PDB file of C-alpha atoms in Angstrom:
ATOM      1  CA  LEU A  28    -188.568 -75.842  57.316  1.00 48.00           C
ATOM      2  CA  ALA A  29    -191.833 -75.526  59.139  1.00 51.00           C
ATOM      3  CA  LYS A  30    -194.243 -73.056  57.624  1.00 71.00           C
ATOM      4  CA  THR A  31    -197.018 -70.952  58.967  1.00 82.00           C
ATOM      5  CA  THR A  32    -199.949 -70.179  56.734  1.00 88.00           C
ATOM      6  CA  GLN A  33    -202.516 -67.421  56.922  1.00 92.00           C
ATOM      7  CA  PRO A  34    -205.180 -66.123  54.552  1.00 95.00           C
ATOM      8  CA  ILE A  35    -203.634 -63.639  52.152  1.00 94.00           C
ATOM      9  CA  SER A  36    -206.294 -61.026  52.677  1.00 96.00           C
ATOM     10  CA  MET A  37    -209.520 -60.263  54.480  1.00 97.00           C
ATOM     11  CA  ASP A  38    -212.071 -57.514  54.189  1.00 97.00           C
ATOM     12  CA  SER A  39    -214.269 -56.177  56.937  1.00 97.00           C
ATOM     13  CA  TYR A  40    -216.401 -53.199  57.871  1.00 97.00           C
ATOM     14  CA  GLU A  41    -216.049 -50.881  60.781  1.00 97.00           C
ATOM     15  CA  GLY A  42    -217.548 -52.221  63.983  1.00 97.00           C
ATOM     16  CA  GLN A  43    -217.334 -55.868  62.995  1.00 97.00           C
ATOM     17  CA  GLU A  44    -215.299 -58.572  64.731  1.00 97.00           C
ATOM     18  CA  VAL A  45    -212.448 -59.973  62.660  1.00 98.00           C
ATOM     19  CA  ASN A  46    -210.868 -63.388  63.184  1.00 98.00           C
ATOM     20  CA  ILE A  47    -207.580 -64.251  61.489  1.00 97.00           C
ATOM     21  CA  THR A  48    -206.307 -67.813  61.721  1.00 95.00           C
ATOM     22  CA  CYS A  49    -202.702 -68.989  61.453  1.00 93.00           C
ATOM     23  CA  SER A  50    -201.702 -72.625  60.929  1.00 92.00           C
ATOM     24  CA  HIS A  51    -198.401 -73.773  62.458  1.00 87.00           C
ATOM     25  CA  ASN A  52    -198.187 -77.550  62.354  1.00 86.00           C
ATOM     26  CA  ASN A  53    -194.563 -77.806  63.524  1.00 83.00           C
ATOM     27  CA  ILE A  54    -194.650 -75.546  66.549  1.00 83.00           C
ATOM     28  CA  ALA A  55    -192.167 -76.438  69.288  1.00 80.00           C
ATOM     29  CA  THR A  56    -193.421 -77.669  72.640  1.00 82.00           C
ATOM     30  CA  ASN A  57    -192.162 -74.658  74.585  1.00 77.00           C
ATOM     31  CA  ASP A  58    -192.734 -71.964  71.981  1.00 79.00           C
ATOM     32  CA  TYR A  59    -195.163 -69.088  72.242  1.00 83.00           C
ATOM     33  CA  ILE A  60    -197.364 -67.717  69.501  1.00 88.00           C
ATOM     34  CA  THR A  61    -197.146 -64.010  68.893  1.00 87.00           C
ATOM     35  CA  TRP A  62    -199.076 -61.753  66.559  1.00 92.00           C
ATOM     36  CA  TYR A  63    -197.788 -58.552  65.025  1.00 93.00           C
ATOM     37  CA  GLN A  64    -199.399 -55.687  63.145  1.00 96.00           C
ATOM     38  CA  GLN A  65    -197.597 -53.789  60.407  1.00 96.00           C
ATOM     39  CA  PHE A  66    -198.557 -50.522  58.753  1.00 95.00           C
ATOM     40  CA  PRO A  67    -196.923 -49.350  55.505  1.00 89.00           C
ATOM     41  CA  SER A  68    -193.419 -47.929  55.981  1.00 87.00           C
ATOM     42  CA  GLN A  69    -193.263 -49.072  59.592  1.00 92.00           C
ATOM     43  CA  GLY A  70    -191.796 -52.023  61.406  1.00 94.00           C
ATOM     44  CA  PRO A  71    -194.108 -54.685  62.844  1.00 93.00           C
ATOM     45  CA  ARG A  72    -195.678 -53.926  66.208  1.00 94.00           C
ATOM     46  CA  PHE A  73    -196.494 -56.470  68.903  1.00 91.00           C
ATOM     47  CA  ILE A  74    -200.202 -57.144  69.447  1.00 94.00           C
ATOM     48  CA  ILE A  75    -200.599 -60.199  71.648  1.00 92.00           C
ATOM     49  CA  GLN A  76    -198.846 -63.369  72.742  1.00 89.00           C
ATOM     50  CA  GLY A  77    -200.031 -66.696  74.114  1.00 89.00           C
ATOM     51  CA  TYR A  78    -199.087 -70.306  74.770  1.00 88.00           C
ATOM     52  CA  LYS A  79    -202.410 -72.112  74.971  1.00 88.00           C
ATOM     53  CA  THR A  80    -206.145 -71.578  75.522  1.00 89.00           C
ATOM     54  CA  LYS A  81    -207.154 -67.925  75.459  1.00 94.00           C
ATOM     55  CA  VAL A  82    -205.379 -64.648  76.067  1.00 93.00           C
ATOM     56  CA  THR A  83    -207.013 -61.236  76.012  1.00 93.00           C
ATOM     57  CA  ASN A  84    -205.608 -57.737  76.220  1.00 93.00           C
ATOM     58  CA  GLU A  85    -206.978 -54.279  75.558  1.00 92.00           C
ATOM     59  CA  VAL A  86    -206.802 -54.614  71.780  1.00 93.00           C
ATOM     60  CA  ALA A  87    -207.270 -58.286  70.873  1.00 96.00           C
ATOM     61  CA  SER A  88    -207.874 -61.864  71.926  1.00 97.00           C
ATOM     62  CA  LEU A  89    -205.872 -64.913  70.982  1.00 97.00           C
ATOM     63  CA  PHE A  90    -207.433 -68.364  70.854  1.00 97.00           C
ATOM     64  CA  ILE A  91    -205.192 -71.436  70.800  1.00 96.00           C
ATOM     65  CA  PRO A  92    -206.626 -74.976  70.670  1.00 95.00           C
ATOM     66  CA  ALA A  93    -205.239 -77.795  72.750  1.00 94.00           C
ATOM     67  CA  ASP A  94    -203.074 -79.193  69.948  1.00 93.00           C
ATOM     68  CA  ARG A  95    -201.551 -75.719  69.348  1.00 93.00           C
ATOM     69  CA  LYS A  96    -201.303 -76.360  65.620  1.00 92.00           C
ATOM     70  CA  SER A  97    -203.210 -73.191  64.877  1.00 94.00           C
ATOM     71  CA  SER A  98    -204.160 -69.916  66.501  1.00 95.00           C
ATOM     72  CA  THR A  99    -206.808 -67.282  65.886  1.00 97.00           C
ATOM     73  CA  LEU A 100    -206.362 -63.585  66.404  1.00 97.00           C
ATOM     74  CA  SER A 101    -209.651 -61.872  67.189  1.00 98.00           C
ATOM     75  CA  LEU A 102    -210.041 -58.119  66.738  1.00 97.00           C
ATOM     76  CA  PRO A 103    -213.300 -56.863  68.268  1.00 94.00           C
ATOM     77  CA  ARG A 104    -215.124 -53.996  66.570  1.00 93.00           C
ATOM     78  CA  VAL A 105    -212.471 -53.034  64.038  1.00 97.00           C
ATOM     79  CA  SER A 106    -211.994 -49.464  62.858  1.00 96.00           C
ATOM     80  CA  LEU A 107    -210.428 -47.989  59.734  1.00 97.00           C
ATOM     81  CA  SER A 108    -207.132 -47.661  61.589  1.00 96.00           C
ATOM     82  CA  ASP A 109    -206.944 -51.448  61.920  1.00 96.00           C
ATOM     83  CA  THR A 110    -206.250 -51.696  58.194  1.00 97.00           C
ATOM     84  CA  ALA A 111    -202.812 -53.312  58.165  1.00 97.00           C
ATOM     85  CA  VAL A 112    -200.943 -56.557  57.602  1.00 97.00           C
ATOM     86  CA  TYR A 113    -201.107 -59.039  60.466  1.00 97.00           C
ATOM     87  CA  TYR A 114    -198.400 -61.664  61.032  1.00 94.00           C
ATOM     88  CA  CYS A 115    -198.244 -64.612  63.345  1.00 90.00           C
ATOM     89  CA  LEU A 116    -194.839 -65.535  64.725  1.00 85.00           C
ATOM     90  CA  VAL A 117    -193.907 -68.875  66.175  1.00 82.00           C
ATOM     91  CA  GLY A 118    -190.703 -70.669  66.992  1.00 71.00           C
ATOM     92  CA  GLU A 119    -189.805 -73.296  64.400  1.00 53.00           C
ATOM     93  CA  GLY A 120    -190.182 -76.811  65.694  1.00 45.00           C
ATOM     94  CA  ASN A 121    -186.600 -78.017  65.620  1.00 45.00           C
ATOM     95  CA  THR A 122    -184.452 -74.949  65.462  1.00 49.00           C
ATOM     96  CA  ASP A 123    -186.331 -72.365  67.503  1.00 55.00           C
ATOM     97  CA  LYS A 124    -185.990 -69.865  64.687  1.00 63.00           C
ATOM     98  CA  LEU A 125    -188.554 -67.116  64.754  1.00 69.00           C
ATOM     99  CA  ILE A 126    -190.533 -67.481  61.547  1.00 72.00           C
ATOM    100  CA  PHE A 127    -192.984 -64.915  60.306  1.00 78.00           C
ATOM    101  CA  GLY A 128    -196.086 -66.147  58.559  1.00 72.00           C
ATOM    102  CA  THR A 129    -197.112 -64.971  55.127  1.00 77.00           C
ATOM    103  CA  GLY A 130    -199.188 -62.211  56.616  1.00 93.00           C
ATOM    104  CA  THR A 131    -202.848 -61.345  56.244  1.00 97.00           C
ATOM    105  CA  ARG A 132    -203.735 -58.012  54.712  1.00 97.00           C
ATOM    106  CA  LEU A 133    -206.822 -56.724  56.485  1.00 97.00           C
ATOM    107  CA  GLN A 134    -208.811 -53.994  54.789  1.00 97.00           C
ATOM    108  CA  VAL A 135    -211.472 -52.274  56.872  1.00 97.00           C
ATOM    109  CA  PHE A 136    -214.157 -50.358  54.996  1.00 97.00           C
ATOM    110  CA  PRO A 137    -216.401 -47.610  56.342  1.00 96.00           C
TER     111      PRO A 137
ATOM    112  CA  GLU B  15    -188.651 -45.142  76.525  1.00 63.00           C
ATOM    113  CA  ALA B  16    -186.788 -44.656  73.250  1.00 82.00           C
ATOM    114  CA  GLY B  17    -187.467 -47.215  70.555  1.00 93.00           C
ATOM    115  CA  VAL B  18    -185.158 -48.994  68.156  1.00 96.00           C
ATOM    116  CA  ALA B  19    -183.346 -46.442  66.023  1.00 96.00           C
ATOM    117  CA  GLN B  20    -182.248 -47.141  62.473  1.00 97.00           C
ATOM    118  CA  SER B  21    -180.476 -45.135  59.814  1.00 97.00           C
ATOM    119  CA  PRO B  22    -180.579 -44.225  57.074  1.00 97.00           C
ATOM    120  CA  ARG B  23    -184.314 -44.468  56.394  1.00 96.00           C
ATOM    121  CA  TYR B  24    -183.771 -44.549  52.657  1.00 97.00           C
ATOM    122  CA  LYS B  25    -180.826 -45.422  50.446  1.00 98.00           C
ATOM    123  CA  ILE B  26    -180.510 -45.683  46.681  1.00 98.00           C
ATOM    124  CA  ILE B  27    -177.394 -47.226  45.178  1.00 98.00           C
ATOM    125  CA  GLU B  28    -176.205 -48.767  41.930  1.00 97.00           C
ATOM    126  CA  LYS B  29    -175.668 -52.501  41.747  1.00 96.00           C
ATOM    127  CA  ARG B  30    -172.199 -53.611  42.806  1.00 97.00           C
ATOM    128  CA  GLN B  31    -171.903 -50.655  45.193  1.00 97.00           C
ATOM    129  CA  SER B  32    -171.788 -51.087  48.930  1.00 97.00           C
ATOM    130  CA  VAL B  33    -174.126 -49.877  51.667  1.00 98.00           C
ATOM    131  CA  ALA B  34    -174.240 -49.974  55.437  1.00 98.00           C
ATOM    132  CA  PHE B  35    -177.157 -49.746  57.825  1.00 98.00           C
ATOM    133  CA  TRP B  36    -176.987 -48.868  61.477  1.00 98.00           C
ATOM    134  CA  CYS B  37    -179.169 -49.925  64.376  1.00 97.00           C
ATOM    135  CA  ASN B  38    -179.331 -48.802  67.981  1.00 96.00           C
ATOM    136  CA  PRO B  39    -181.528 -51.176  70.002  1.00 95.00           C
ATOM    137  CA  ILE B  40    -183.562 -50.351  73.067  1.00 93.00           C
ATOM    138  CA  SER B  41    -181.318 -49.852  76.067  1.00 92.00           C
ATOM    139  CA  GLY B  42    -180.807 -53.071  78.007  1.00 88.00           C
ATOM    140  CA  HIS B  43    -181.978 -55.373  75.246  1.00 89.00           C
ATOM    141  CA  ALA B  44    -179.552 -58.237  74.906  1.00 87.00           C
ATOM    142  CA  THR B  45    -180.770 -59.618  71.616  1.00 88.00           C
ATOM    143  CA  LEU B  46    -180.671 -57.866  68.284  1.00 92.00           C
ATOM    144  CA  TYR B  47    -182.078 -59.064  64.996  1.00 92.00           C
ATOM    145  CA  TRP B  48    -181.751 -57.982  61.389  1.00 96.00           C
ATOM    146  CA  TYR B  49    -184.614 -58.845  59.080  1.00 95.00           C
ATOM    147  CA  GLN B  50    -185.000 -58.369  55.346  1.00 97.00           C
ATOM    148  CA  GLN B  51    -188.475 -57.570  54.091  1.00 96.00           C
ATOM    149  CA  ILE B  52    -189.050 -57.668  50.364  1.00 95.00           C
ATOM    150  CA  LEU B  53    -192.130 -55.835  49.150  1.00 92.00           C
ATOM    151  CA  GLY B  54    -195.253 -57.910  49.697  1.00 89.00           C
ATOM    152  CA  GLN B  55    -193.532 -60.516  51.853  1.00 90.00           C
ATOM    153  CA  GLY B  56    -193.101 -61.136  55.543  1.00 89.00           C
ATOM    154  CA  PRO B  57    -189.825 -60.274  57.278  1.00 92.00           C
ATOM    155  CA  LYS B  58    -187.051 -62.831  56.829  1.00 92.00           C
ATOM    156  CA  LEU B  59    -184.478 -63.242  59.580  1.00 91.00           C
ATOM    157  CA  LEU B  60    -180.925 -62.549  58.404  1.00 95.00           C
ATOM    158  CA  ILE B  61    -178.975 -62.639  61.649  1.00 94.00           C
ATOM    159  CA  GLN B  62    -179.556 -62.750  65.384  1.00 91.00           C
ATOM    160  CA  PHE B  63    -177.106 -61.510  68.013  1.00 91.00           C
ATOM    161  CA  GLN B  64    -177.123 -62.278  71.712  1.00 87.00           C
ATOM    162  CA  ASN B  65    -175.059 -59.474  73.229  1.00 85.00           C
ATOM    163  CA  ASN B  66    -172.107 -59.352  70.812  1.00 84.00           C
ATOM    164  CA  GLY B  67    -172.211 -63.009  69.772  1.00 89.00           C
ATOM    165  CA  VAL B  68    -173.981 -64.444  66.732  1.00 91.00           C
ATOM    166  CA  VAL B  69    -176.817 -66.845  67.586  1.00 87.00           C
ATOM    167  CA  ASP B  70    -178.087 -67.502  64.072  1.00 88.00           C
ATOM    168  CA  ASP B  71    -176.856 -66.314  60.702  1.00 93.00           C
ATOM    169  CA  SER B  72    -177.938 -69.270  58.620  1.00 91.00           C
ATOM    170  CA  GLN B  73    -179.963 -67.131  56.212  1.00 91.00           C
ATOM    171  CA  LEU B  74    -177.386 -64.392  55.816  1.00 95.00           C
ATOM    172  CA  PRO B  75    -175.811 -64.410  52.315  1.00 95.00           C
ATOM    173  CA  LYS B  76    -172.303 -64.316  53.661  1.00 95.00           C
ATOM    174  CA  ASP B  77    -170.658 -63.767  50.310  1.00 96.00           C
ATOM    175  CA  ARG B  78    -172.049 -60.237  50.258  1.00 97.00           C
ATOM    176  CA  PHE B  79    -173.680 -59.503  53.607  1.00 98.00           C
ATOM    177  CA  SER B  80    -171.903 -58.948  56.891  1.00 97.00           C
ATOM    178  CA  ALA B  81    -173.045 -57.763  60.280  1.00 97.00           C
ATOM    179  CA  GLU B  82    -171.419 -56.935  63.546  1.00 95.00           C
ATOM    180  CA  ARG B  83    -172.443 -55.843  66.986  1.00 94.00           C
ATOM    181  CA  LEU B  84    -169.443 -54.413  68.710  1.00 82.00           C
ATOM    182  CA  LYS B  85    -169.696 -54.086  72.492  1.00 85.00           C
ATOM    183  CA  GLY B  86    -173.093 -55.733  72.417  1.00 83.00           C
ATOM    184  CA  VAL B  87    -175.051 -52.548  71.731  1.00 91.00           C
ATOM    185  CA  ASP B  88    -175.183 -50.921  68.278  1.00 95.00           C
ATOM    186  CA  SER B  89    -175.063 -53.009  65.151  1.00 97.00           C
ATOM    187  CA  THR B  90    -174.238 -52.470  61.502  1.00 97.00           C
ATOM    188  CA  LEU B  91    -175.346 -54.487  58.512  1.00 98.00           C
ATOM    189  CA  LYS B  92    -173.288 -54.176  55.353  1.00 98.00           C
ATOM    190  CA  ILE B  93    -173.929 -55.287  51.808  1.00 98.00           C
ATOM    191  CA  GLN B  94    -171.029 -55.430  49.392  1.00 97.00           C
ATOM    192  CA  PRO B  95    -171.503 -55.690  46.470  1.00 96.00           C
ATOM    193  CA  ALA B  96    -175.213 -55.064  46.218  1.00 97.00           C
ATOM    194  CA  LYS B  97    -177.428 -56.866  43.748  1.00 97.00           C
ATOM    195  CA  LEU B  98    -180.779 -55.848  42.341  1.00 97.00           C
ATOM    196  CA  GLU B  99    -182.530 -58.505  44.437  1.00 97.00           C
ATOM    197  CA  ASP B 100    -181.244 -56.856  47.621  1.00 97.00           C
ATOM    198  CA  SER B 101    -183.813 -54.113  47.188  1.00 98.00           C
ATOM    199  CA  ALA B 102    -185.871 -54.403  50.345  1.00 97.00           C
ATOM    200  CA  VAL B 103    -186.529 -52.889  53.733  1.00 97.00           C
ATOM    201  CA  TYR B 104    -183.985 -53.887  56.345  1.00 98.00           C
ATOM    202  CA  LEU B 105    -185.567 -54.059  59.761  1.00 97.00           C
ATOM    203  CA  CYS B 106    -183.713 -54.099  63.017  1.00 97.00           C
ATOM    204  CA  ALA B 107    -185.396 -55.484  66.116  1.00 93.00           C
ATOM    205  CA  SER B 108    -184.391 -56.051  69.700  1.00 91.00           C
ATOM    206  CA  SER B 109    -185.709 -58.029  72.630  1.00 86.00           C
ATOM    207  CA  PHE B 110    -184.963 -58.059  76.327  1.00 81.00           C
ATOM    208  CA  LEU B 111    -184.586 -61.716  77.085  1.00 68.00           C
ATOM    209  CA  GLY B 112    -183.704 -62.946  73.642  1.00 55.00           C
ATOM    210  CA  VAL B 113    -185.261 -66.354  74.028  1.00 50.00           C
ATOM    211  CA  ALA B 114    -187.085 -67.796  71.069  1.00 49.00           C
ATOM    212  CA  ASP B 115    -190.180 -68.760  73.001  1.00 48.00           C
ATOM    213  CA  THR B 116    -191.227 -65.237  73.920  1.00 56.00           C
ATOM    214  CA  GLY B 117    -191.205 -63.711  70.459  1.00 55.00           C
ATOM    215  CA  GLU B 118    -191.768 -60.183  71.727  1.00 77.00           C
ATOM    216  CA  LEU B 119    -189.620 -58.100  69.450  1.00 85.00           C
ATOM    217  CA  PHE B 120    -189.432 -54.341  69.182  1.00 91.00           C
ATOM    218  CA  PHE B 121    -188.834 -53.177  65.634  1.00 94.00           C
ATOM    219  CA  GLY B 122    -187.346 -50.036  64.217  1.00 96.00           C
ATOM    220  CA  GLU B 123    -188.931 -48.257  61.281  1.00 95.00           C
ATOM    221  CA  GLY B 124    -186.561 -49.892  58.845  1.00 96.00           C
ATOM    222  CA  SER B 125    -184.097 -48.810  56.180  1.00 97.00           C
ATOM    223  CA  ARG B 126    -185.437 -48.971  52.647  1.00 97.00           C
ATOM    224  CA  LEU B 127    -182.805 -49.951  50.089  1.00 98.00           C
ATOM    225  CA  THR B 128    -183.268 -49.529  46.364  1.00 98.00           C
ATOM    226  CA  VAL B 129    -180.617 -51.048  44.108  1.00 98.00           C
ATOM    227  CA  LEU B 130    -180.626 -49.747  40.536  1.00 97.00           C
TER     228      LEU B 130
END
């Protein structure tokens, strides 16, 4: 099965920009890349989705290189409330299963 | 707009007992998913329904887990008999289009199962 890999954890301070990268070598040609945020005792929540190049919304940006084998979630000026686990979600190359990555635990300090 | 509803939020049972979880997806969402999330891990897909048909249940332990989605709306996930390793949060999610390439899922708050 194709795997996605992310850093296990990251630390940051309030006001800084945070970039979290996900590797997905076996992404399918027509699959999108989606990032989710999860707080303790809650289900994951959609953050942003993209196919290639760059996507930006009111909370984040998503950068995807031409080969689409990785993606980077960028959180501008993080706050304490951004402390959470972040997952990237891509369709598996051959079966189109939706596979969650290992998740990156982001800790934001004052 | 109401979100995905799940119940119960918490359940504690002895091993070898049975348990059932219920999910009511967002109105109009054709696709419903059940995920298992063990503490410290990412969600693992157990089963995916498109309306009332099963799209994928390859990771569902069918000797003890079963799920149904009667009438293509609500769904129940049952475990019988439960094992210690089934202790996890069971997340229900739904999506409008249900195609793998969009990935935009709406999750409920989950049902936390503890098996003693």
